[in-house]
Amino acid sequence: MNRYFYIDSEGKQKGTFSPEELKSENIKKDTLVWTQGMNEWMRASSVAELDAVFAESAGYYPPQPAAQPVTPPVQPVNYGASQPQQQPMPKTWLIESILATVLPFFLCSSIFSLLGVIGIVHASKVESLFNRGDYAGSLEASNQAGKWTKIAMWIGIAWVALWIIAIIMIIVFAGSLAGLGEVFQGSGYEI
């Protein structure tokens, strides 16, 4: 059963009503009605589903004054349906931000790599903003996600490089101590 809008005698749009509810609204055969699926407003007498509204009252109703053309109500946007988009969805950076956050943290225990969480938060907004039709917001979230992902990645790379340099320095220092021990053994001094 459809729900209908109608134009009252003052030219105002009212609705939505079931056919039974329209009977209590005292609409006339000449009343303009509209429901989802109709291309334009139609007289109530020409809609088959509304025949029951007029079945009991076979009397004559004077025609309503000519109504001004009214556009059908704006249909709500269906966010779940796939709609053609003019712009492609911006890059989300979600996988990159997760990797740039988690890997350096586990490899080097760098607390600074957790700045990538900011990238993850922005990356998670990209697709939902895009699906709502907010392309500008989606693009801004993508740019922010990319920025914070790159910051976390470079901090992670620097932290890994520092660990590698520290390990090399420890090995060199241990090797130089071993070489120094041989020098003292040859001179008669023991360390």
Backbone as ProteinMPNN parsed JSONL, in Angstrom:
{"seq_chain_A": "MNRYFYIDSEGKQKGTFSPEELKSENIKKDTLVWTQGMNEWMRASSVAELDAVFAESAGYYPPQPAAQPVTPPVQPVNYGASQPQQQPMPKTWLIESILATVLPFFLCSSIFSLLGVIGIVHASKVESLFNRGDYAGSLEASNQAGKWTKIAMWIGIAWVALWIIAIIMIIVFAGSLAGLGEVFQGSGYEI", "coords_chain_A": {"N_chain_A": [[0.846, -1.17, 0.0], [0.603, 2.136, -0.914], [1.855, 5.345, 0.215], [0.512, 8.57, 0.245], [0.898, 11.956, -0.921], [-0.902, 15.026, -0.9], [-2.46, 17.915, -2.427], [-3.929, 20.516, -0.764], [-6.976, 22.563, -0.522], [-5.984, 25.109, -0.255], [-3.678, 25.085, -1.641], [-1.482, 23.936, -0.454], [0.974, 21.486, 0.266], [0.411, 18.307, 1.627], [1.033, 15.447, 3.643], [2.453, 12.293, 4.536], [-0.121, 9.956, 3.556], [-2.11, 7.051, 4.026], [-4.425, 5.268, 1.828], [-6.793, 4.872, 3.345], [-6.508, 6.824, 5.324], [-6.596, 9.077, 3.738], [-9.276, 9.169, 3.124], [-10.413, 10.114, 5.493], [-9.371, 12.628, 5.396], [-10.959, 13.94, 3.7], [-10.624, 14.274, 0.887], [-11.144, 15.287, -2.518], [-12.365, 14.181, -5.757], [-11.033, 15.637, -7.646], [-8.717, 16.394, -6.394], [-5.239, 16.854, -6.305], [-2.843, 14.29, -6.212], [0.099, 12.515, -5.127], [2.512, 9.903, -5.218], [5.309, 7.801, -4.404], [7.019, 6.725, -7.248], [5.344, 7.817, -9.131], [5.466, 10.013, -11.895], [4.473, 12.573, -12.012], [2.1, 14.838, -10.482], [-1.234, 13.68, -9.987], [-4.789, 13.595, -10.606], [-6.942, 12.532, -7.99], [-9.051, 10.871, -8.703], [-8.099, 9.495, -10.898], [-6.335, 7.619, -9.999], [-6.026, 4.293, -9.429], [-5.805, 2.881, -6.991], [-7.011, 4.568, -5.2], [-9.708, 4.424, -5.628], [-11.426, 3.248, -3.778], [-11.681, 5.192, -1.861], [-13.507, 6.956, -2.886], [-15.737, 5.398, -3.334], [-18.008, 5.175, -1.628], [-19.066, 7.709, -1.559], [-20.827, 9.021, -3.876], [-21.585, 11.456, -4.684], [-21.626, 14.768, -6.18], [-18.786, 16.791, -6.378], [-17.713, 20.061, -6.416], [-15.275, 21.274, -8.746], [-11.884, 21.867, -7.731], [-10.109, 24.961, -7.308], [-7.809, 25.833, -9.892], [-4.745, 24.405, -9.378], [-1.458, 25.537, -8.725], [1.444, 24.525, -10.552], [3.222, 22.013, -8.924], [6.198, 20.737, -7.698], [7.208, 17.333, -7.227], [7.831, 16.0, -3.92], [11.124, 16.192, -2.55], [13.098, 13.389, -2.812], [14.588, 11.41, -0.277], [18.133, 10.958, 0.031], [19.531, 7.91, -0.813], [21.813, 6.389, 0.953], [22.966, 3.897, 0.998], [22.741, 2.79, -1.528], [24.371, 2.303, -4.656], [25.603, 5.077, -6.158], [26.142, 7.074, -9.032], [29.204, 8.692, -9.093], [30.839, 11.809, -9.516], [33.487, 12.252, -9.023], [36.423, 10.295, -8.399], [36.916, 8.118, -5.56], [38.981, 9.401, -3.001], [42.325, 8.355, -2.028], [42.521, 6.089, 0.68], [44.489, 5.474, 2.61], [44.514, 3.656, 4.672], [45.609, 1.003, 5.073], [48.34, 1.577, 4.818], [48.692, 3.392, 6.934], [48.162, 1.807, 9.148], [50.219, -0.109, 8.964], [52.468, 1.614, 9.149], [52.209, 2.414, 11.716], [52.08, 0.134, 13.405], [54.244, -1.703, 12.751], [56.869, -0.331, 13.228], [56.517, 0.088, 15.962], [56.393, -2.496, 17.089], [58.825, -3.541, 16.172], [60.848, -1.822, 17.163], [59.966, -0.695, 19.482], [59.136, 1.981, 19.507], [57.619, 4.673, 20.801], [56.886, 6.943, 19.512], [56.024, 6.193, 17.021], [53.396, 5.721, 17.336], [52.052, 7.943, 16.609], [50.969, 7.47, 14.221], [48.414, 6.592, 14.664], [46.745, 8.743, 14.493], [46.706, 9.077, 11.765], [45.358, 6.718, 11.103], [42.818, 7.23, 12.165], [41.954, 9.409, 10.573], [42.061, 8.137, 8.085], [40.035, 6.278, 8.321], [37.798, 7.834, 8.037], [37.574, 8.597, 5.39], [36.185, 6.953, 3.424], [33.535, 6.837, 4.432], [32.769, 9.547, 4.43], [32.926, 10.057, 1.697], [30.94, 8.329, 0.706], [28.69, 9.565, 1.727], [28.522, 11.68, 0.092], [30.092, 13.857, 0.52], [32.518, 15.066, -0.91], [34.601, 16.957, -0.666], [35.166, 16.897, 2.114], [35.955, 14.25, 2.289], [38.262, 14.284, 0.7], [39.881, 16.022, 2.208], [40.151, 14.506, 4.583], [41.562, 12.36, 3.519], [43.953, 13.658, 2.748], [44.923, 14.458, 5.279], [45.211, 11.948, 6.495], [47.201, 10.861, 4.846], [49.311, 12.64, 5.416], [49.829, 12.206, 8.221], [50.398, 9.505, 8.18], [52.75, 9.431, 6.67], [54.424, 10.908, 8.371], [54.54, 9.185, 10.612], [55.717, 6.995, 9.337], [58.284, 7.974, 8.585], [59.319, 8.577, 11.086], [59.407, 5.991, 12.116], [61.28, 4.824, 10.312], [63.548, 6.367, 10.897], [63.901, 5.646, 13.569], [64.447, 2.885, 13.363], [66.833, 3.102, 11.911], [68.447, 4.395, 13.822], [68.621, 2.369, 15.757], [70.028, 0.442, 14.283], [72.465, 1.802, 13.841], [73.258, 2.07, 16.51], [73.655, -0.626, 17.226], [75.738, -1.308, 15.482], [77.704, 0.406, 16.454], [78.065, -0.642, 19.026], [79.092, -3.157, 18.403], [81.48, -2.396, 17.108], [82.724, -1.058, 19.228], [82.997, -3.157, 21.065], [84.684, -4.767, 19.583], [86.922, -3.136, 19.406], [87.677, -3.042, 22.063], [88.427, -5.679, 22.413], [90.601, -5.754, 20.71], [92.247, -3.935, 22.028], [92.74, -5.331, 24.33], [94.478, -7.31, 23.417], [96.704, -5.782, 22.843], [97.547, -4.961, 25.364], [98.151, -7.426, 26.466], [100.402, -8.224, 25.124], [102.277, -6.444, 26.124], [102.721, -7.065, 28.677], [101.043, -6.179, 30.595], [97.965, -6.796, 32.151], [94.477, -6.833, 31.633]], "CA_chain_A": [[0.0, 0.0, 0.0], [1.395, 3.361, -1.051], [1.56, 6.514, 1.053], [0.267, 9.645, -0.707], [0.864, 13.38, -0.623], [-1.947, 15.69, -1.674], [-2.494, 19.378, -2.389], [-5.225, 20.903, -0.211], [-7.679, 23.634, -1.23], [-5.172, 26.332, -0.175], [-2.492, 24.895, -2.464], [-0.369, 23.459, 0.365], [1.243, 20.055, 0.178], [0.242, 17.581, 2.886], [1.279, 14.021, 3.462], [1.964, 11.191, 3.718], [-1.328, 9.323, 4.071], [-2.569, 5.818, 3.373], [-5.734, 5.53, 1.224], [-7.812, 4.981, 4.402], [-6.321, 8.122, 5.964], [-7.045, 10.102, 2.786], [-10.739, 9.23, 3.234], [-10.717, 10.991, 6.628], [-8.917, 13.973, 5.037], [-12.019, 14.482, 2.834], [-10.134, 14.738, -0.417], [-12.137, 15.218, -3.585], [-11.875, 13.481, -6.943], [-10.135, 16.526, -8.39], [-7.536, 16.697, -5.583], [-3.992, 16.342, -6.864], [-2.122, 13.385, -5.313], [1.381, 11.994, -5.641], [3.185, 8.886, -4.421], [6.576, 7.365, -4.979], [6.846, 5.991, -8.493], [4.63, 8.662, -10.093], [6.309, 11.045, -12.498], [3.887, 13.888, -11.781], [0.885, 14.853, -9.678], [-2.403, 13.226, -10.738], [-6.06, 13.751, -9.903], [-7.208, 11.352, -7.168], [-9.982, 9.976, -9.401], [-7.396, 8.714, -11.925], [-5.448, 6.655, -9.344], [-6.854, 3.112, -9.174], [-5.746, 2.506, -5.583], [-7.848, 5.481, -4.418], [-11.123, 4.256, -5.98], [-12.173, 2.911, -2.553], [-11.924, 6.424, -1.123], [-14.68, 7.619, -3.469], [-16.79, 4.41, -3.616], [-19.216, 5.422, -0.843], [-19.597, 9.049, -1.824], [-21.004, 9.172, -5.316], [-22.082, 12.809, -4.925], [-20.816, 15.662, -6.996], [-17.957, 17.777, -5.686], [-17.273, 21.062, -7.389], [-13.826, 21.202, -8.964], [-11.04, 22.769, -6.954], [-9.436, 25.947, -8.149], [-6.618, 25.294, -10.553], [-3.553, 24.457, -8.522], [-0.214, 25.881, -9.402], [2.273, 23.32, -10.678], [4.04, 21.737, -7.748], [7.151, 19.66, -7.947], [7.115, 16.269, -6.236], [8.763, 16.214, -2.808], [12.485, 15.711, -2.763], [13.293, 12.066, -2.242], [15.824, 11.362, 0.512], [19.256, 10.295, -0.615], [19.748, 6.562, -0.315], [23.261, 6.286, 1.086], [23.434, 2.534, 0.795], [22.727, 2.436, -2.947], [25.525, 2.826, -5.39], [25.212, 6.226, -6.958], [27.277, 7.498, -9.852], [29.951, 9.791, -8.506], [31.587, 12.55, -10.501], [34.892, 12.188, -8.662], [36.801, 9.008, -7.809], [37.156, 8.202, -4.121], [40.383, 9.641, -2.673], [43.042, 7.256, -1.391], [42.168, 6.046, 2.099], [45.717, 5.37, 3.408], [44.249, 2.872, 5.869], [46.599, -0.066, 5.235], [49.644, 2.197, 5.038], [48.766, 3.989, 8.27], [48.242, 0.709, 10.126], [51.583, -0.654, 8.907], [53.421, 2.615, 9.635], [52.022, 2.538, 13.16], [52.306, -1.115, 14.133], [55.556, -2.325, 12.538], [57.953, 0.273, 14.018], [56.259, -0.075, 17.395], [56.794, -3.843, 17.484], [60.236, -3.784, 15.861], [61.78, -0.986, 17.915], [59.289, -0.137, 20.653], [59.127, 3.436, 19.404], [56.333, 5.25, 21.186], [56.578, 8.01, 18.56], [55.329, 5.644, 15.855], [51.964, 5.719, 17.622], [51.442, 9.103, 15.948], [50.238, 6.929, 13.076], [47.007, 6.397, 15.032], [46.033, 9.906, 13.944], [46.503, 8.725, 10.359], [44.319, 5.684, 11.032], [41.533, 7.88, 12.42], [41.564, 10.164, 9.367], [41.855, 7.187, 6.993], [38.735, 5.619, 8.483], [36.735, 8.782, 7.687], [37.561, 8.892, 3.95], [35.136, 6.249, 2.682], [32.191, 7.211, 4.889], [32.478, 10.893, 3.925], [32.722, 9.946, 0.253], [29.636, 7.698, 0.473], [27.652, 10.54, 2.064], [28.522, 12.714, -0.94], [30.952, 14.963, 0.946], [33.801, 14.832, -1.557], [35.615, 17.853, -0.095], [35.539, 16.336, 3.414], [36.676, 13.01, 2.019], [39.589, 14.646, 0.208], [40.619, 16.576, 3.35], [40.495, 13.374, 5.458], [42.619, 11.611, 2.831], [45.203, 14.424, 2.863], [45.377, 14.372, 6.665], [45.66, 10.567, 6.712], [48.497, 10.728, 4.167], [50.326, 13.41, 6.148], [50.196, 11.551, 9.474], [50.999, 8.215, 7.848], [54.145, 9.694, 6.269], [55.169, 11.305, 9.572], [54.786, 7.962, 11.386], [56.649, 6.147, 8.588], [59.636, 8.524, 8.681], [59.772, 8.37, 12.462], [59.756, 4.565, 12.205], [62.536, 4.597, 9.579], [64.633, 6.983, 11.683], [64.103, 4.855, 14.783], [65.147, 1.661, 12.949], [68.204, 3.503, 11.567], [69.162, 4.634, 15.085], [68.915, 1.065, 16.351], [71.093, -0.19, 13.486], [73.699, 2.531, 14.159], [73.641, 1.723, 17.88], [74.183, -2.003, 17.224], [77.059, -1.258, 14.825], [78.644, 1.062, 17.377], [78.358, -1.588, 20.108], [79.983, -4.185, 17.839], [82.792, -1.761, 16.893], [83.304, -0.793, 20.536], [83.415, -4.449, 21.621], [85.852, -5.203, 18.808], [88.083, -2.321, 19.77], [88.106, -3.485, 23.385], [89.13, -6.953, 22.226], [91.92, -5.409, 20.139], [93.007, -3.26, 23.072], [93.184, -6.377, 25.261], [95.645, -7.964, 22.823], [97.835, -4.847, 22.949], [98.031, -5.009, 26.735], [98.717, -8.75, 26.75], [101.766, -8.255, 24.559], [103.187, -5.562, 26.857], [102.921, -7.552, 30.034], [99.952, -5.713, 31.47], [96.715, -7.554, 31.972], [93.265, -6.063, 31.942]], "C_chain_A": [[0.892, 1.234, 0.0], [0.956, 4.419, -0.043], [1.519, 7.708, 0.104], [0.444, 11.024, -0.084], [-0.333, 13.945, -1.381], [-1.842, 17.194, -1.489], [-3.876, 19.78, -1.882], [-5.802, 22.096, -0.967], [-6.922, 24.96, -1.182], [-3.883, 26.226, -0.989], [-1.274, 24.412, -1.685], [-0.258, 21.945, 0.27], [1.103, 19.428, 1.561], [0.537, 16.116, 2.634], [2.298, 13.524, 4.448], [0.78, 10.53, 4.4], [-1.564, 8.019, 3.314], [-3.908, 6.133, 2.716], [-6.85, 5.665, 2.275], [-7.724, 6.345, 5.093], [-6.771, 9.255, 5.047], [-8.566, 10.261, 2.843], [-11.135, 10.171, 4.369], [-10.247, 12.426, 6.369], [-9.91, 14.679, 4.111], [-11.471, 15.054, 1.531], [-11.235, 14.543, -1.447], [-11.524, 14.508, -4.79], [-10.882, 14.328, -7.73], [-8.868, 16.885, -7.613], [-6.309, 16.075, -6.226], [-3.268, 15.509, -5.81], [-0.831, 12.935, -5.99], [1.899, 10.951, -4.668], [4.457, 8.473, -5.133], [6.316, 6.474, -6.186], [6.071, 6.767, -9.54], [5.592, 9.718, -10.628], [5.793, 12.445, -12.198], [2.626, 13.73, -10.939], [-0.297, 14.455, -10.568], [-3.659, 13.494, -9.906], [-6.357, 12.44, -9.176], [-8.12, 10.369, -7.879], [-9.284, 9.117, -10.448], [-6.399, 7.719, -11.333], [-6.3, 5.476, -8.884], [-6.891, 2.74, -7.69], [-6.661, 3.378, -4.71], [-9.334, 5.373, -4.763], [-11.97, 3.977, -4.738], [-12.494, 4.16, -1.741], [-13.221, 7.087, -1.597], [-15.856, 6.669, -3.695], [-18.082, 4.734, -2.88], [-19.849, 6.77, -1.175], [-19.671, 9.269, -3.321], [-21.502, 10.563, -5.664], [-21.103, 13.639, -5.744], [-20.056, 16.634, -6.102], [-17.523, 18.806, -6.718], [-15.757, 20.993, -7.558], [-13.088, 22.229, -8.113], [-10.471, 23.824, -7.882], [-8.153, 25.352, -8.717], [-5.394, 25.485, -9.661], [-2.341, 24.832, -9.363], [0.635, 24.624, -9.506], [3.204, 23.194, -9.47], [4.971, 20.59, -8.094], [6.98, 18.592, -6.88], [8.115, 16.522, -5.104], [10.12, 15.608, -3.124], [12.628, 14.371, -2.068], [14.582, 12.064, -1.43], [16.899, 10.59, -0.231], [19.425, 8.926, 0.017], [21.252, 6.317, -0.264], [23.779, 4.888, 0.802], [23.513, 2.154, -0.675], [23.942, 3.011, -3.641], [25.033, 3.924, -6.321], [26.409, 6.628, -7.811], [27.922, 8.729, -9.233], [30.726, 10.487, -9.624], [33.084, 12.377, -10.254], [35.217, 10.778, -8.156], [37.081, 9.194, -6.309], [38.642, 8.446, -3.87], [41.003, 8.426, -1.988], [42.763, 7.279, 0.107], [43.393, 6.029, 3.015], [45.548, 4.464, 4.62], [45.311, 1.788, 6.096], [47.972, 0.526, 5.545], [49.771, 2.76, 6.45], [48.837, 2.92, 9.352], [49.655, 0.142, 10.151], [52.609, 0.323, 9.474], [53.299, 2.824, 11.145], [52.493, 1.283, 13.892], [53.724, -1.652, 13.971], [56.685, -1.652, 13.315], [57.754, 0.106, 15.519], [56.715, -1.454, 17.856], [58.27, -4.111, 17.227], [61.178, -3.041, 16.808], [61.196, -0.417, 19.196], [59.324, 1.387, 20.663], [57.736, 3.963, 19.719], [55.905, 6.332, 20.201], [55.85, 7.487, 17.321], [53.825, 5.588, 16.092], [51.279, 6.979, 17.11], [50.659, 8.665, 14.706], [48.777, 6.657, 13.384], [46.174, 7.559, 14.508], [45.741, 9.662, 12.465], [45.406, 7.69, 10.184], [42.932, 6.31, 11.219], [41.056, 8.637, 11.177], [41.283, 9.219, 8.196], [40.492, 6.51, 7.098], [37.575, 6.532, 8.11], [36.548, 8.922, 6.173], [36.363, 8.251, 3.249], [33.742, 6.666, 3.127], [31.815, 8.613, 4.42], [32.175, 10.863, 2.429], [31.337, 9.364, -0.054], [28.479, 8.617, 0.834], [27.575, 11.653, 1.038], [29.373, 13.909, -0.581], [32.351, 14.741, 0.38], [34.906, 15.702, -0.957], [36.086, 17.341, 1.265], [36.337, 15.064, 3.266], [38.101, 13.294, 1.566], [40.455, 15.198, 1.335], [41.048, 15.462, 4.309], [41.61, 12.542, 4.837], [43.961, 12.329, 2.94], [45.774, 14.35, 4.273], [45.901, 12.967, 6.974], [47.02, 10.349, 6.07], [49.603, 11.439, 4.923], [50.78, 12.671, 7.401], [50.796, 10.175, 9.241], [52.46, 8.405, 7.467], [54.987, 10.111, 7.467], [55.523, 10.062, 10.393], [55.787, 7.061, 10.677], [58.082, 6.667, 8.72], [60.183, 8.431, 10.102], [60.187, 6.917, 12.656], [61.063, 4.259, 11.509], [63.71, 5.169, 10.363], [64.924, 6.157, 12.925], [64.826, 3.551, 14.46], [66.59, 1.987, 12.605], [69.02, 3.761, 12.829], [69.522, 3.326, 15.77], [70.046, 0.365, 15.596], [72.434, 0.475, 13.786], [74.18, 2.171, 15.559], [74.238, 0.323, 17.944], [75.556, -2.032, 16.589], [78.089, -0.649, 15.767], [79.013, 0.134, 18.539], [79.321, -2.661, 19.617], [81.384, -3.612, 17.65], [83.483, -1.525, 18.24], [83.797, -2.087, 21.178], [84.643, -4.97, 20.892], [87.089, -4.407, 19.174], [88.566, -2.679, 21.176], [88.869, -4.793, 23.29], [90.513, -6.694, 21.661], [92.797, -4.733, 21.165], [93.536, -4.267, 24.086], [94.406, -7.088, 24.738], [96.887, -7.071, 22.936], [98.409, -4.933, 24.367], [98.62, -6.362, 27.083], [100.149, -8.823, 26.242], [102.744, -7.39, 25.347], [103.403, -6.033, 28.282], [101.88, -7.052, 31.002], [98.689, -6.489, 31.171], [95.52, -6.655, 32.36], [92.253, -6.957, 32.59]], "O_chain_A": [[1.813, 1.356, 0.808], [-0.16, 4.387, 0.476], [2.394, 7.848, -0.751], [0.182, 11.234, 1.1], [-0.731, 13.39, -2.405], [-1.231, 17.685, -0.541], [-4.886, 19.429, -2.492], [-5.205, 22.584, -1.927], [-7.193, 25.849, -1.99], [-3.088, 27.165, -1.022], [-0.154, 24.47, -2.192], [-1.256, 21.229, 0.203], [1.617, 19.957, 2.546], [0.315, 15.608, 1.535], [2.941, 14.323, 5.129], [0.666, 10.526, 5.626], [-1.26, 7.903, 2.127], [-4.489, 7.176, 3.014], [-7.753, 6.485, 2.111], [-8.748, 6.949, 5.41], [-7.27, 10.277, 5.518], [-9.086, 11.358, 2.635], [-12.085, 10.942, 4.23], [-10.685, 13.346, 7.059], [-9.738, 15.851, 3.777], [-11.81, 16.167, 1.129], [-12.142, 13.732, -1.261], [-10.318, 14.267, -4.835], [-9.996, 13.797, -8.4], [-8.023, 17.616, -8.132], [-6.332, 14.916, -6.641], [-3.093, 15.943, -4.672], [-0.685, 12.965, -7.212], [1.75, 11.086, -3.453], [4.651, 8.762, -6.314], [5.48, 5.572, -6.133], [6.123, 6.424, -10.721], [6.426, 10.245, -9.892], [6.571, 13.397, -12.136], [2.15, 12.616, -10.717], [-0.363, 14.832, -11.738], [-3.605, 13.603, -8.681], [-6.057, 11.361, -9.689], [-7.99, 9.16, -7.688], [-9.834, 8.092, -10.852], [-5.688, 7.045, -12.079], [-7.191, 5.637, -8.05], [-7.937, 2.321, -7.195], [-7.041, 2.974, -3.611], [-10.141, 6.146, -4.247], [-13.114, 4.425, -4.658], [-13.482, 4.18, -1.007], [-13.939, 7.702, -0.809], [-16.889, 7.102, -4.207], [-19.16, 4.583, -3.453], [-21.066, 6.924, -1.07], [-18.689, 9.658, -3.954], [-21.813, 10.83, -6.825], [-19.948, 13.273, -5.962], [-20.624, 17.224, -5.183], [-17.018, 18.447, -7.782], [-15.04, 20.686, -6.606], [-13.603, 23.308, -7.82], [-10.363, 23.614, -9.09], [-7.51, 24.496, -8.108], [-5.07, 26.6, -9.253], [-2.231, 24.485, -10.539], [0.555, 23.75, -8.643], [3.872, 24.146, -9.068], [4.568, 19.601, -8.706], [6.641, 18.911, -5.74], [9.132, 17.184, -5.311], [10.231, 14.636, -3.872], [12.319, 14.233, -0.884], [15.573, 12.66, -1.853], [16.611, 9.687, -1.016], [19.457, 8.799, 1.241], [21.889, 6.071, -1.289], [24.931, 4.727, 0.4], [24.291, 1.269, -1.033], [24.467, 4.058, -3.263], [24.158, 3.709, -7.159], [27.554, 6.535, -7.368], [27.238, 9.694, -8.894], [31.207, 9.843, -10.556], [33.865, 12.361, -11.205], [34.363, 10.135, -7.544], [37.434, 10.284, -5.86], [39.482, 7.769, -4.462], [40.297, 7.579, -1.441], [42.764, 8.339, 0.733], [43.311, 6.549, 4.128], [46.383, 4.507, 5.524], [45.851, 1.674, 7.197], [48.681, 0.038, 6.425], [50.815, 2.629, 7.089], [49.504, 3.112, 10.368], [50.227, -0.065, 11.221], [53.518, -0.084, 10.198], [54.213, 3.361, 11.77], [53.22, 1.369, 14.882], [54.351, -2.024, 14.963], [57.415, -2.351, 14.018], [58.727, -0.007, 16.265], [57.355, -1.575, 18.901], [58.904, -4.839, 17.991], [62.205, -3.588, 17.21], [61.895, 0.287, 19.925], [59.519, 2.004, 21.71], [56.787, 3.715, 18.974], [54.716, 6.615, 20.062], [55.143, 8.238, 16.649], [53.057, 5.424, 15.144], [50.054, 7.08, 17.167], [49.802, 9.394, 14.208], [47.973, 6.506, 12.464], [45.02, 7.372, 14.122], [44.664, 9.997, 11.973], [44.617, 7.762, 9.242], [41.987, 5.957, 10.513], [39.897, 8.521, 10.779], [40.374, 9.467, 7.404], [39.867, 6.204, 6.082], [36.466, 6.046, 7.887], [35.476, 9.324, 5.722], [35.611, 8.936, 2.557], [32.853, 6.832, 2.291], [30.664, 8.849, 4.05], [31.276, 11.559, 1.955], [30.643, 9.839, -0.953], [27.385, 8.46, 0.292], [26.669, 12.485, 1.093], [29.377, 14.896, -1.317], [33.254, 14.29, 1.085], [36.026, 15.231, -0.763], [37.285, 17.349, 1.541], [37.28, 14.819, 4.018], [39.039, 12.624, 1.997], [41.641, 14.877, 1.413], [42.179, 15.467, 4.796], [42.502, 12.072, 5.543], [44.986, 11.698, 3.194], [46.983, 14.194, 4.443], [46.924, 12.819, 7.642], [47.898, 9.727, 6.667], [50.707, 10.911, 5.059], [51.98, 12.52, 7.628], [51.625, 9.724, 10.031], [53.317, 7.629, 7.89], [56.147, 9.711, 7.572], [56.666, 9.901, 10.82], [56.618, 6.428, 11.328], [59.002, 5.88, 8.944], [61.382, 8.227, 10.295], [61.205, 6.642, 13.29], [61.883, 3.513, 12.043], [64.753, 4.525, 10.479], [66.086, 5.989, 13.294], [65.723, 3.146, 15.199], [67.491, 1.231, 12.967], [70.187, 3.374, 12.888], [70.621, 3.193, 16.308], [70.924, -0.238, 16.213], [73.437, -0.216, 13.967], [75.377, 1.985, 15.774], [75.227, 0.106, 18.644], [76.454, -2.706, 17.093], [79.215, -1.137, 15.863], [80.16, 0.132, 18.984], [80.256, -3.034, 20.326], [82.37, -4.264, 17.991], [84.683, -1.765, 18.377], [84.879, -2.121, 21.764], [85.54, -5.546, 21.508], [88.188, -4.959, 19.242], [89.766, -2.617, 21.441], [89.849, -4.997, 24.006], [91.487, -7.326, 22.069], [94.009, -4.95, 21.161], [94.625, -4.1, 24.635], [95.292, -7.443, 25.515], [97.999, -7.572, 23.107], [99.626, -4.973, 24.542], [99.514, -6.438, 27.926], [101.007, -9.429, 26.883], [103.952, -7.598, 25.238], [104.197, -5.445, 29.015], [101.859, -7.492, 32.151], [98.406, -6.795, 30.013], [95.587, -5.848, 33.287], [91.159, -6.506, 32.931]]}, "name": "protein", "num_of_chains": 1, "seq": "MNRYFYIDSEGKQKGTFSPEELKSENIKKDTLVWTQGMNEWMRASSVAELDAVFAESAGYYPPQPAAQPVTPPVQPVNYGASQPQQQPMPKTWLIESILATVLPFFLCSSIFSLLGVIGIVHASKVESLFNRGDYAGSLEASNQAGKWTKIAMWIGIAWVALWIIAIIMIIVFAGSLAGLGEVFQGSGYEI"}
